[in-house]
Tab-separated table of C-alpha atoms in Angstrom:
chain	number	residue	atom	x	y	z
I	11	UNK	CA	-92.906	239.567	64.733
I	12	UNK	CA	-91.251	239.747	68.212
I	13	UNK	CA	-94.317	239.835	70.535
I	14	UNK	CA	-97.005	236.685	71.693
I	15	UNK	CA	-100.080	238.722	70.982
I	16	UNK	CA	-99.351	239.102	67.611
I	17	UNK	CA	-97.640	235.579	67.121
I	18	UNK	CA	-101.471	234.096	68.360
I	19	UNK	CA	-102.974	236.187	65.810
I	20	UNK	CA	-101.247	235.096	63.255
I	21	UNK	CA	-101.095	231.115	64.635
I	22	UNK	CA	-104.692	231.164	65.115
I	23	UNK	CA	-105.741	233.168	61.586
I	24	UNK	CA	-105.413	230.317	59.478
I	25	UNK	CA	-104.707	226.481	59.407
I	26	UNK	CA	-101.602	225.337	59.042
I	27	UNK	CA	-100.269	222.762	56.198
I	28	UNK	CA	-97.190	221.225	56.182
I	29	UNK	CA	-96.857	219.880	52.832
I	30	UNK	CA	-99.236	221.447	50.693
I	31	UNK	CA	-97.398	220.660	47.672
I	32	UNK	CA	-98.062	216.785	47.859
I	33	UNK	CA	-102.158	215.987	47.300
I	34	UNK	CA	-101.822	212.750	49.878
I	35	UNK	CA	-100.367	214.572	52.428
I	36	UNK	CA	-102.916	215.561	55.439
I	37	UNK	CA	-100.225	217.218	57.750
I	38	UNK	CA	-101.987	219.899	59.390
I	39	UNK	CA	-102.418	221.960	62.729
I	40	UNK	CA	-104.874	224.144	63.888
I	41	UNK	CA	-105.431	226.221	66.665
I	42	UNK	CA	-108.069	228.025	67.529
I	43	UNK	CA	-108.159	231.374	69.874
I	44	UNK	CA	-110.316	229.768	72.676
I	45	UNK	CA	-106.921	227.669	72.964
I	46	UNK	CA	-107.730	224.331	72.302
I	47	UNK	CA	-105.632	222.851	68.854
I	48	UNK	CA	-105.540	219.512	66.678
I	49	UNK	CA	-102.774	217.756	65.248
I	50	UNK	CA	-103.314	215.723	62.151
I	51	UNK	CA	-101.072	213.462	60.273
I	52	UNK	CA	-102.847	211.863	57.478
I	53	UNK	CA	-101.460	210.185	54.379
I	54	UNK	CA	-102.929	208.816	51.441
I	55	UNK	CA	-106.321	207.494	52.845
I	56	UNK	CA	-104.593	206.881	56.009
I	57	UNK	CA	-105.584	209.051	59.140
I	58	UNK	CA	-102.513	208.438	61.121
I	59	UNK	CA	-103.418	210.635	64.620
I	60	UNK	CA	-105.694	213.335	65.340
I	61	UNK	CA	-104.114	214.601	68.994
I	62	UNK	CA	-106.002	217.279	70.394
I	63	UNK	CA	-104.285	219.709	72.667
I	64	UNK	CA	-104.227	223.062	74.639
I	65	UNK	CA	-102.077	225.442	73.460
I	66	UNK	CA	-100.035	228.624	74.302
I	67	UNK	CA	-97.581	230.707	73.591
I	68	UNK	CA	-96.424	231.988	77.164
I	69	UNK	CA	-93.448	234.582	75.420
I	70	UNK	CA	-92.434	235.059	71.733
I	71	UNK	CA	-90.830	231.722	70.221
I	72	UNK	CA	-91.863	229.375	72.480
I	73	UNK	CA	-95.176	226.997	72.099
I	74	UNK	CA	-96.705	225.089	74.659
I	75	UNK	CA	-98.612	221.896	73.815
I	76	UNK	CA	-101.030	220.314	76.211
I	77	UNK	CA	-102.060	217.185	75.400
I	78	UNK	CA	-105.706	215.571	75.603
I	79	UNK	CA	-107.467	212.480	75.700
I	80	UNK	CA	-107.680	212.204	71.752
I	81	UNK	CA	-110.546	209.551	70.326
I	82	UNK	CA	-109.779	206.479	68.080
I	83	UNK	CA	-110.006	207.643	64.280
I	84	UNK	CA	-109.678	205.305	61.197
I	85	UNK	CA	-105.863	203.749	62.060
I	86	UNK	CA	-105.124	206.119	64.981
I	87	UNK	CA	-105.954	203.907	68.160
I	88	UNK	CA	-106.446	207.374	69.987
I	89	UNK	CA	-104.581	208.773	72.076
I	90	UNK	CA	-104.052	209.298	76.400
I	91	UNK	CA	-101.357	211.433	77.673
I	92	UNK	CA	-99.718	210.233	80.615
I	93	UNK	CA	-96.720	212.218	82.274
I	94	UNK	CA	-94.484	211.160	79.764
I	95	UNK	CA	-95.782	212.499	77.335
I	96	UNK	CA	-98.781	215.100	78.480
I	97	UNK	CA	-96.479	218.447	77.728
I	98	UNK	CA	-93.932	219.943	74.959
I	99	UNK	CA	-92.494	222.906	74.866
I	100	UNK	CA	-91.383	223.881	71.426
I	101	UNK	CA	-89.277	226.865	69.656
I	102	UNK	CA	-90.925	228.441	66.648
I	103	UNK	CA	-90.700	230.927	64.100
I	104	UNK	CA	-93.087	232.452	62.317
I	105	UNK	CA	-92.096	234.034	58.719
I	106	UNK	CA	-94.248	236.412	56.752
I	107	UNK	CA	-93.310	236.365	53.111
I	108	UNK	CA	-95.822	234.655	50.160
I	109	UNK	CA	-95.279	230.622	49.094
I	110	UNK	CA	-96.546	229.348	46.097
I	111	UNK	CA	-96.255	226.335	44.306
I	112	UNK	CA	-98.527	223.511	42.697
I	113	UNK	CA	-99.727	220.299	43.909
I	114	UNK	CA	-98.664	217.625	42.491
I	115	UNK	CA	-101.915	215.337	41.360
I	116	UNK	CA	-104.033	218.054	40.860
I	117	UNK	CA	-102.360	221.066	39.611
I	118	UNK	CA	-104.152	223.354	41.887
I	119	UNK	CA	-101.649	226.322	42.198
I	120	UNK	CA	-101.303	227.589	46.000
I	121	UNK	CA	-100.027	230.587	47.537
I	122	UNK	CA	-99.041	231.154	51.445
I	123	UNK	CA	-98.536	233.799	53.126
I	124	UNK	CA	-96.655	232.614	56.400
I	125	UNK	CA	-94.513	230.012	57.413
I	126	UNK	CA	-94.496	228.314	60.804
I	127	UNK	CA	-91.197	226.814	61.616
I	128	UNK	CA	-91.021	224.534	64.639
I	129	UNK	CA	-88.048	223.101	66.538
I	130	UNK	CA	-89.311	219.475	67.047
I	131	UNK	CA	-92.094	217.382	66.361
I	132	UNK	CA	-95.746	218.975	67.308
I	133	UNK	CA	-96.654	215.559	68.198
I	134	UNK	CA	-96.420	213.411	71.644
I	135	UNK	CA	-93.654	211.633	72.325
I	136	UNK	CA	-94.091	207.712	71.763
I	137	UNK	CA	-96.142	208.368	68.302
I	138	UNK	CA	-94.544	206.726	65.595
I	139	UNK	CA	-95.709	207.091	62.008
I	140	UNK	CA	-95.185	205.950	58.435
I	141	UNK	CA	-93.252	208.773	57.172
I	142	UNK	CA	-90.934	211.549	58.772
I	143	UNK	CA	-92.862	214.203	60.862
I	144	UNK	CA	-92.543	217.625	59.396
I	145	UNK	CA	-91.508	220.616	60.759
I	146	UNK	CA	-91.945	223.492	58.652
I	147	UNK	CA	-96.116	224.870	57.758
I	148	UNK	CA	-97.369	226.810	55.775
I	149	UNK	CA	-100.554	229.086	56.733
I	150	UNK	CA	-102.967	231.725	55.480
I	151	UNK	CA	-104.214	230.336	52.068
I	152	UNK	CA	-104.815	232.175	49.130
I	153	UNK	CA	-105.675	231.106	46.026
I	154	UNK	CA	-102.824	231.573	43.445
I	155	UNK	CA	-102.970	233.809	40.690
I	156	UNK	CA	-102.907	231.375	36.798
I	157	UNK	CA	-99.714	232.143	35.300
């Protein structure tokens, strides 16, 4: 894909997973075409953050994450941006081209259709968390086929 239109239609067509392969992972961004997004980063029965931002995509390969005063959720103390850490500018990628695997408590078989590959962390700076901070999603479920 090499323009922004069609990068938002594909970023905003599905949510995104970043470990879909592991049943405690809750690693997952959304965005949504009014552009307003969350952030999660849940493990086990641990809700880490839940950031809300504004989002963009000014040119082709470049995201633009504003963040917002984000409530208190389970661990997550919530979250307000100051300037140090109210905007990131990121690189991404987008890849079209099927995923599948199986998860590993449940068996359930999954299948992908994108990846979204990201040059940093999504999250704001200062937000530290149990385990590393992925960058690599995977969007645009479908259920796998038995085999």
């Amino acid at each position: 894909m090499d323009n922004a239109a069609s990068d938002i239609a594909v970023l905003t067509g599905s949510g995104w997973a970043a470990t879909p392969e592991d049943y405690s992972s809750m690693r997952t961004l959304h965005f949504t075409e009014d552009g307003l997004g969350t952030l999660t980063y849940g493990y086990g029965q641990t809700i880490y953050a839940i950031i809300k931002c504004r989002w963009s995509v000014p040119r082709a390969g470049v995201l633009e994450l504003d963040y917002l005063e984000s409530p208190a959720y389970q661990r997550f103390k919530g979250f307000v941006p100051d300037e140090s850490n109210r905007h990131k500018e990121l690189g991404y990628r987008l890849i079209e081209g099927e995923v599948e695997g199986v998860e590993n408590i449940i068996a359930r078989r999954f299948r992908y259709l994108w990846t979204l590959e990201l040059s940093g962390s999504p999250y704001p700076e200062g937000l530290v968390f149990p385990y590393r901070v992925p960058t690599v999603y995977r969007g645009h479920y479908r259920e796998a086929a038995d085999g």
